[in-house]
Amino acid sequence: MTKRTAPLLALAAVAALTLAGCAPTPEQAEPSASASASPPPASTTQAPPTTPEAAGEEAGPVAPVGDPRVVTTGLQAPWSVVELETGDFLVSERDTGQIVEVSADGSNPNRVVTTIADVEPGGEGGLLGLALAGTSDDEAQWLYAFYTAASDNRIVRFPLTWEGGVGVGSPEVVVDGIAKAGNHNGGRLAIGPDGYLYAATGDASQTELAQDQNSLNGKILRMELDGSPVADNPFGNRVYSMGHRNPQGLAFDGSGALWASEFGQNTWDELNRITAGGNYGWPVVEGQSDDATFVNPVLQWSTNEASPSGLAYSRDTLFMAGLGGERLWKIAIPEASEASDEALYVDEFGRLRDAVVTSSGSLLVLTNNTDGRGSPRDGDDTLLEFTLDAS
């Protein structure tokens, strides 16, 4: 593993939002059971999971300890994982269009919950991010999915059902018309602590869209659960921040601040702290710049070190999955003048697509070696579980 310390850049104020106006590099481009016996127990929270801060636990950076537990094997190009109230998981498979239930203790085989019939995989496109809103005690509990269809990228939601095990009802489209492409497709979803739906979208290889505040592409979107814009969004539409190339990770820290990981073009991958109305510079700048119009990344990495995708948070620490870099980045984000980043498990598990902290405080990591760009290993792809402890 490697470790380094980098300055935590003060976020530049957005003095003005410009409307100024990418071929992917080989490192950066993406390629073309038995059900539970009964409904889950009542739960007071589902999204986001309880944080140690909220539970009154001691804060401070954490790190994986020991070898990971293999939760399941045999997944096909998995992209996103969410935790159910039962403690089991749902995983999206990019190319099959399937949402698969994975038993947390390995007692049941993986079970296909649903297949989204109009998913059209290609390159980076297919069935991508998942997010879960609400609990079984609520009037409605929704599973959201971001996927590529014939003409666009779209977000749908399914009502969850619990008769004889987890299932889904008929899908409802909440957002469509997000431009698709074989590269720069985005696709991550998250439910914020404010209860809103967030989505990360790529520029769809049309770089000018990232600087168009009326375009859904090259953005982080913020929406009501029905897909409509939040009333106080900065541009009067679904756009929350702009100037993004291909963000694929979203995570909220203990203070509720939003962080995003982003694929760069040829030079710098980025970790950004997202502010409402912030312009993150693409395609005018990549990585840090001296232009106060744009918000600088908090950290940046060369593209062969990262190619970042999923992002998770626990106790002053972000965990960022690396695809091309084939590593897990541990990033301490204290309220000090420095942020430290450490590369873990370099080349041990291959390409890493998603990272999720569970309600019990463990870290889930999805490998992604069957996506057409990796070198599959025995059992790939796998869902791994790491124990986290104070670092």
PDB file of N, CA and C in Angstrom, residues 101-159:
ATOM      1  N   GLU A 101     -30.770 -10.272  -5.531  1.00  0.00           N
ATOM      2  CA  GLU A 101     -30.725 -10.298  -4.071  1.00  0.00           C
ATOM      3  C   GLU A 101     -29.588 -11.199  -3.619  1.00  0.00           C
ATOM      4  N   VAL A 102     -28.758 -10.672  -2.735  1.00  0.00           N
ATOM      5  CA  VAL A 102     -27.612 -11.404  -2.201  1.00  0.00           C
ATOM      6  C   VAL A 102     -27.817 -11.576  -0.706  1.00  0.00           C
ATOM      7  N   SER A 103     -27.782 -12.809  -0.251  1.00  0.00           N
ATOM      8  CA  SER A 103     -27.928 -13.101   1.172  1.00  0.00           C
ATOM      9  C   SER A 103     -26.680 -12.675   1.925  1.00  0.00           C
ATOM     10  N   ALA A 104     -26.855 -11.929   3.005  1.00  0.00           N
ATOM     11  CA  ALA A 104     -25.706 -11.393   3.742  1.00  0.00           C
ATOM     12  C   ALA A 104     -24.852 -12.489   4.350  1.00  0.00           C
ATOM     13  N   ASP A 105     -25.474 -13.586   4.779  1.00  0.00           N
ATOM     14  CA  ASP A 105     -24.711 -14.648   5.437  1.00  0.00           C
ATOM     15  C   ASP A 105     -24.387 -15.808   4.516  1.00  0.00           C
ATOM     16  N   GLY A 106     -24.736 -15.661   3.230  1.00  0.00           N
ATOM     17  CA  GLY A 106     -24.420 -16.706   2.270  1.00  0.00           C
ATOM     18  C   GLY A 106     -25.290 -17.936   2.369  1.00  0.00           C
ATOM     19  N   SER A 107     -26.379 -17.864   3.160  1.00  0.00           N
ATOM     20  CA  SER A 107     -27.217 -19.040   3.368  1.00  0.00           C
ATOM     21  C   SER A 107     -28.110 -19.353   2.176  1.00  0.00           C
ATOM     22  N   ASN A 108     -28.387 -18.366   1.348  1.00  0.00           N
ATOM     23  CA  ASN A 108     -29.231 -18.564   0.175  1.00  0.00           C
ATOM     24  C   ASN A 108     -28.465 -18.212  -1.089  1.00  0.00           C
ATOM     25  N   PRO A 109     -28.752 -18.888  -2.197  1.00  0.00           N
ATOM     26  CA  PRO A 109     -28.107 -18.508  -3.457  1.00  0.00           C
ATOM     27  C   PRO A 109     -28.619 -17.156  -3.933  1.00  0.00           C
ATOM     28  N   ASN A 110     -27.824 -16.486  -4.767  1.00  0.00           N
ATOM     29  CA  ASN A 110     -28.268 -15.225  -5.341  1.00  0.00           C
ATOM     30  C   ASN A 110     -29.575 -15.438  -6.099  1.00  0.00           C
ATOM     31  N   ARG A 111     -30.476 -14.478  -5.966  1.00  0.00           N
ATOM     32  CA  ARG A 111     -31.812 -14.604  -6.568  1.00  0.00           C
ATOM     33  C   ARG A 111     -32.119 -13.361  -7.390  1.00  0.00           C
ATOM     34  N   VAL A 112     -32.563 -13.532  -8.622  1.00  0.00           N
ATOM     35  CA  VAL A 112     -32.942 -12.404  -9.466  1.00  0.00           C
ATOM     36  C   VAL A 112     -34.287 -11.864  -8.986  1.00  0.00           C
ATOM     37  N   VAL A 113     -34.298 -10.604  -8.537  1.00  0.00           N
ATOM     38  CA  VAL A 113     -35.523  -9.968  -8.077  1.00  0.00           C
ATOM     39  C   VAL A 113     -36.323  -9.449  -9.259  1.00  0.00           C
ATOM     40  N   THR A 114     -35.633  -8.840 -10.222  1.00  0.00           N
ATOM     41  CA  THR A 114     -36.290  -8.366 -11.436  1.00  0.00           C
ATOM     42  C   THR A 114     -35.249  -8.155 -12.518  1.00  0.00           C
ATOM     43  N   THR A 115     -35.694  -8.180 -13.757  1.00  0.00           N
ATOM     44  CA  THR A 115     -34.871  -7.826 -14.906  1.00  0.00           C
ATOM     45  C   THR A 115     -35.541  -6.650 -15.601  1.00  0.00           C
ATOM     46  N   ILE A 116     -34.816  -5.565 -15.789  1.00  0.00           N
ATOM     47  CA  ILE A 116     -35.372  -4.397 -16.480  1.00  0.00           C
ATOM     48  C   ILE A 116     -35.276  -4.652 -17.974  1.00  0.00           C
ATOM     49  N   ALA A 117     -36.428  -4.846 -18.595  1.00  0.00           N
ATOM     50  CA  ALA A 117     -36.469  -5.381 -19.959  1.00  0.00           C
ATOM     51  C   ALA A 117     -35.859  -4.448 -20.995  1.00  0.00           C
ATOM     52  N   ASP A 118     -35.989  -3.123 -20.802  1.00  0.00           N
ATOM     53  CA  ASP A 118     -35.533  -2.215 -21.856  1.00  0.00           C
ATOM     54  C   ASP A 118     -34.131  -1.677 -21.625  1.00  0.00           C
ATOM     55  N   VAL A 119     -33.357  -2.301 -20.732  1.00  0.00           N
ATOM     56  CA  VAL A 119     -31.948  -1.935 -20.597  1.00  0.00           C
ATOM     57  C   VAL A 119     -31.210  -2.316 -21.880  1.00  0.00           C
ATOM     58  N   GLU A 120     -30.421  -1.378 -22.405  1.00  0.00           N
ATOM     59  CA  GLU A 120     -29.604  -1.635 -23.600  1.00  0.00           C
ATOM     60  C   GLU A 120     -28.137  -1.366 -23.254  1.00  0.00           C
ATOM     61  N   PRO A 121     -27.424  -2.392 -22.792  1.00  0.00           N
ATOM     62  CA  PRO A 121     -26.024  -2.190 -22.413  1.00  0.00           C
ATOM     63  C   PRO A 121     -25.147  -1.909 -23.614  1.00  0.00           C
ATOM     64  N   GLY A 122     -24.103  -1.156 -23.394  1.00  0.00           N
ATOM     65  CA  GLY A 122     -23.131  -0.849 -24.434  1.00  0.00           C
ATOM     66  C   GLY A 122     -22.102   0.103 -23.890  1.00  0.00           C
ATOM     67  N   GLY A 123     -20.822  -0.262 -23.971  1.00  0.00           N
ATOM     68  CA  GLY A 123     -19.799   0.582 -23.378  1.00  0.00           C
ATOM     69  C   GLY A 123     -20.054   0.723 -21.896  1.00  0.00           C
ATOM     70  N   GLU A 124     -20.132   1.963 -21.422  1.00  0.00           N
ATOM     71  CA  GLU A 124     -20.401   2.205 -20.008  1.00  0.00           C
ATOM     72  C   GLU A 124     -21.868   2.091 -19.661  1.00  0.00           C
ATOM     73  N   GLY A 125     -22.723   1.993 -20.663  1.00  0.00           N
ATOM     74  CA  GLY A 125     -24.157   1.993 -20.419  1.00  0.00           C
ATOM     75  C   GLY A 125     -24.687   0.635 -20.008  1.00  0.00           C
ATOM     76  N   GLY A 126     -25.867   0.660 -19.411  1.00  0.00           N
ATOM     77  CA  GLY A 126     -26.550  -0.538 -18.955  1.00  0.00           C
ATOM     78  C   GLY A 126     -27.279  -0.225 -17.667  1.00  0.00           C
ATOM     79  N   LEU A 127     -27.487  -1.236 -16.845  1.00  0.00           N
ATOM     80  CA  LEU A 127     -28.091  -1.017 -15.532  1.00  0.00           C
ATOM     81  C   LEU A 127     -26.993  -0.577 -14.568  1.00  0.00           C
ATOM     82  N   LEU A 128     -27.150   0.619 -14.005  1.00  0.00           N
ATOM     83  CA  LEU A 128     -26.068   1.229 -13.244  1.00  0.00           C
ATOM     84  C   LEU A 128     -26.460   1.395 -11.775  1.00  0.00           C
ATOM     85  N   GLY A 129     -26.655   2.626 -11.311  1.00  0.00           N
ATOM     86  CA  GLY A 129     -26.822   2.876  -9.892  1.00  0.00           C
ATOM     87  C   GLY A 129     -28.168   2.468  -9.330  1.00  0.00           C
ATOM     88  N   LEU A 130     -28.154   2.096  -8.045  1.00  0.00           N
ATOM     89  CA  LEU A 130     -29.357   1.818  -7.273  1.00  0.00           C
ATOM     90  C   LEU A 130     -29.387   2.730  -6.051  1.00  0.00           C
ATOM     91  N   ALA A 131     -30.591   3.024  -5.553  1.00  0.00           N
ATOM     92  CA  ALA A 131     -30.762   3.733  -4.291  1.00  0.00           C
ATOM     93  C   ALA A 131     -32.084   3.300  -3.691  1.00  0.00           C
ATOM     94  N   LEU A 132     -32.150   3.314  -2.371  1.00  0.00           N
ATOM     95  CA  LEU A 132     -33.338   2.848  -1.662  1.00  0.00           C
ATOM     96  C   LEU A 132     -33.827   3.958  -0.746  1.00  0.00           C
ATOM     97  N   ALA A 133     -35.131   4.266  -0.832  1.00  0.00           N
ATOM     98  CA  ALA A 133     -35.726   5.325  -0.018  1.00  0.00           C
ATOM     99  C   ALA A 133     -36.875   4.760   0.799  1.00  0.00           C
ATOM    100  N   GLY A 134     -36.887   5.072   2.088  1.00  0.00           N
ATOM    101  CA  GLY A 134     -37.988   4.671   2.943  1.00  0.00           C
ATOM    102  C   GLY A 134     -37.762   3.328   3.601  1.00  0.00           C
ATOM    103  N   THR A 135     -38.738   2.916   4.410  1.00  0.00           N
ATOM    104  CA  THR A 135     -38.704   1.645   5.108  1.00  0.00           C
ATOM    105  C   THR A 135     -40.017   0.920   4.885  1.00  0.00           C
ATOM    106  N   SER A 136     -40.086  -0.318   5.358  1.00  0.00           N
ATOM    107  CA  SER A 136     -41.314  -1.096   5.198  1.00  0.00           C
ATOM    108  C   SER A 136     -42.450  -0.541   6.047  1.00  0.00           C
ATOM    109  N   ASP A 137     -42.143   0.342   6.991  1.00  0.00           N
ATOM    110  CA  ASP A 137     -43.185   0.982   7.786  1.00  0.00           C
ATOM    111  C   ASP A 137     -43.836   2.153   7.058  1.00  0.00           C
ATOM    112  N   ASP A 138     -43.198   2.641   6.009  1.00  0.00           N
ATOM    113  CA  ASP A 138     -43.714   3.799   5.291  1.00  0.00           C
ATOM    114  C   ASP A 138     -44.829   3.394   4.331  1.00  0.00           C
ATOM    115  N   GLU A 139     -45.600   4.400   3.928  1.00  0.00           N
ATOM    116  CA  GLU A 139     -46.668   4.144   2.963  1.00  0.00           C
ATOM    117  C   GLU A 139     -46.106   3.616   1.653  1.00  0.00           C
ATOM    118  N   ALA A 140     -44.932   4.103   1.274  1.00  0.00           N
ATOM    119  CA  ALA A 140     -44.253   3.612   0.076  1.00  0.00           C
ATOM    120  C   ALA A 140     -42.759   3.502   0.362  1.00  0.00           C
ATOM    121  N   GLN A 141     -42.182   2.419  -0.119  1.00  0.00           N
ATOM    122  CA  GLN A 141     -40.734   2.216  -0.032  1.00  0.00           C
ATOM    123  C   GLN A 141     -40.254   2.013  -1.462  1.00  0.00           C
ATOM    124  N   TRP A 142     -39.288   2.835  -1.902  1.00  0.00           N
ATOM    125  CA  TRP A 142     -38.921   2.880  -3.318  1.00  0.00           C
ATOM    126  C   TRP A 142     -37.501   2.391  -3.548  1.00  0.00           C
ATOM    127  N   LEU A 143     -37.338   1.602  -4.590  1.00  0.00           N
ATOM    128  CA  LEU A 143     -36.025   1.248  -5.116  1.00  0.00           C
ATOM    129  C   LEU A 143     -35.835   1.999  -6.415  1.00  0.00           C
ATOM    130  N   TYR A 144     -34.769   2.808  -6.496  1.00  0.00           N
ATOM    131  CA  TYR A 144     -34.467   3.596  -7.691  1.00  0.00           C
ATOM    132  C   TYR A 144     -33.365   2.916  -8.487  1.00  0.00           C
ATOM    133  N   ALA A 145     -33.445   3.035  -9.808  1.00  0.00           N
ATOM    134  CA  ALA A 145     -32.417   2.472 -10.688  1.00  0.00           C
ATOM    135  C   ALA A 145     -32.139   3.451 -11.820  1.00  0.00           C
ATOM    136  N   PHE A 146     -30.865   3.633 -12.129  1.00  0.00           N
ATOM    137  CA  PHE A 146     -30.404   4.458 -13.246  1.00  0.00           C
ATOM    138  C   PHE A 146     -29.952   3.504 -14.338  1.00  0.00           C
ATOM    139  N   TYR A 147     -30.503   3.643 -15.547  1.00  0.00           N
ATOM    140  CA  TYR A 147     -30.110   2.707 -16.603  1.00  0.00           C
ATOM    141  C   TYR A 147     -30.170   3.348 -17.978  1.00  0.00           C
ATOM    142  N   THR A 148     -29.516   2.671 -18.913  1.00  0.00           N
ATOM    143  CA  THR A 148     -29.461   3.101 -20.308  1.00  0.00           C
ATOM    144  C   THR A 148     -30.516   2.358 -21.106  1.00  0.00           C
ATOM    145  N   ALA A 149     -31.379   3.109 -21.789  1.00  0.00           N
ATOM    146  CA  ALA A 149     -32.396   2.542 -22.671  1.00  0.00           C
ATOM    147  C   ALA A 149     -31.984   2.783 -24.124  1.00  0.00           C
ATOM    148  N   ALA A 150     -32.897   2.551 -25.053  1.00  0.00           N
ATOM    149  CA  ALA A 150     -32.561   2.658 -26.480  1.00  0.00           C
ATOM    150  C   ALA A 150     -32.151   4.069 -26.871  1.00  0.00           C
ATOM    151  N   SER A 151     -32.820   5.081 -26.292  1.00  0.00           N
ATOM    152  CA  SER A 151     -32.591   6.452 -26.756  1.00  0.00           C
ATOM    153  C   SER A 151     -31.942   7.357 -25.731  1.00  0.00           C
ATOM    154  N   ASP A 152     -31.881   6.930 -24.462  1.00  0.00           N
ATOM    155  CA  ASP A 152     -31.403   7.833 -23.419  1.00  0.00           C
ATOM    156  C   ASP A 152     -31.028   7.054 -22.171  1.00  0.00           C
ATOM    157  N   ASN A 153     -30.487   7.788 -21.200  1.00  0.00           N
ATOM    158  CA  ASN A 153     -30.394   7.296 -19.834  1.00  0.00           C
ATOM    159  C   ASN A 153     -31.617   7.779 -19.074  1.00  0.00           C
ATOM    160  N   ARG A 154     -32.085   6.960 -18.129  1.00  0.00           N
ATOM    161  CA  ARG A 154     -33.268   7.332 -17.374  1.00  0.00           C
ATOM    162  C   ARG A 154     -33.196   6.782 -15.961  1.00  0.00           C
ATOM    163  N   ILE A 155     -34.025   7.333 -15.099  1.00  0.00           N
ATOM    164  CA  ILE A 155     -34.138   6.869 -13.720  1.00  0.00           C
ATOM    165  C   ILE A 155     -35.568   6.406 -13.502  1.00  0.00           C
ATOM    166  N   VAL A 156     -35.703   5.191 -12.972  1.00  0.00           N
ATOM    167  CA  VAL A 156     -37.019   4.658 -12.645  1.00  0.00           C
ATOM    168  C   VAL A 156     -37.063   4.335 -11.161  1.00  0.00           C
ATOM    169  N   ARG A 157     -38.271   4.192 -10.645  1.00  0.00           N
ATOM    170  CA  ARG A 157     -38.416   3.706  -9.281  1.00  0.00           C
ATOM    171  C   ARG A 157     -39.440   2.574  -9.250  1.00  0.00           C
ATOM    172  N   PHE A 158     -39.159   1.599  -8.372  1.00  0.00           N
ATOM    173  CA  PHE A 158     -40.027   0.456  -8.158  1.00  0.00           C
ATOM    174  C   PHE A 158     -40.537   0.487  -6.723  1.00  0.00           C
ATOM    175  N   PRO A 159     -41.827   0.245  -6.490  1.00  0.00           N
ATOM    176  CA  PRO A 159     -42.251   0.030  -5.105  1.00  0.00           C
ATOM    177  C   PRO A 159     -41.749  -1.331  -4.635  1.00  0.00           C
TER     178      PRO A 159
END
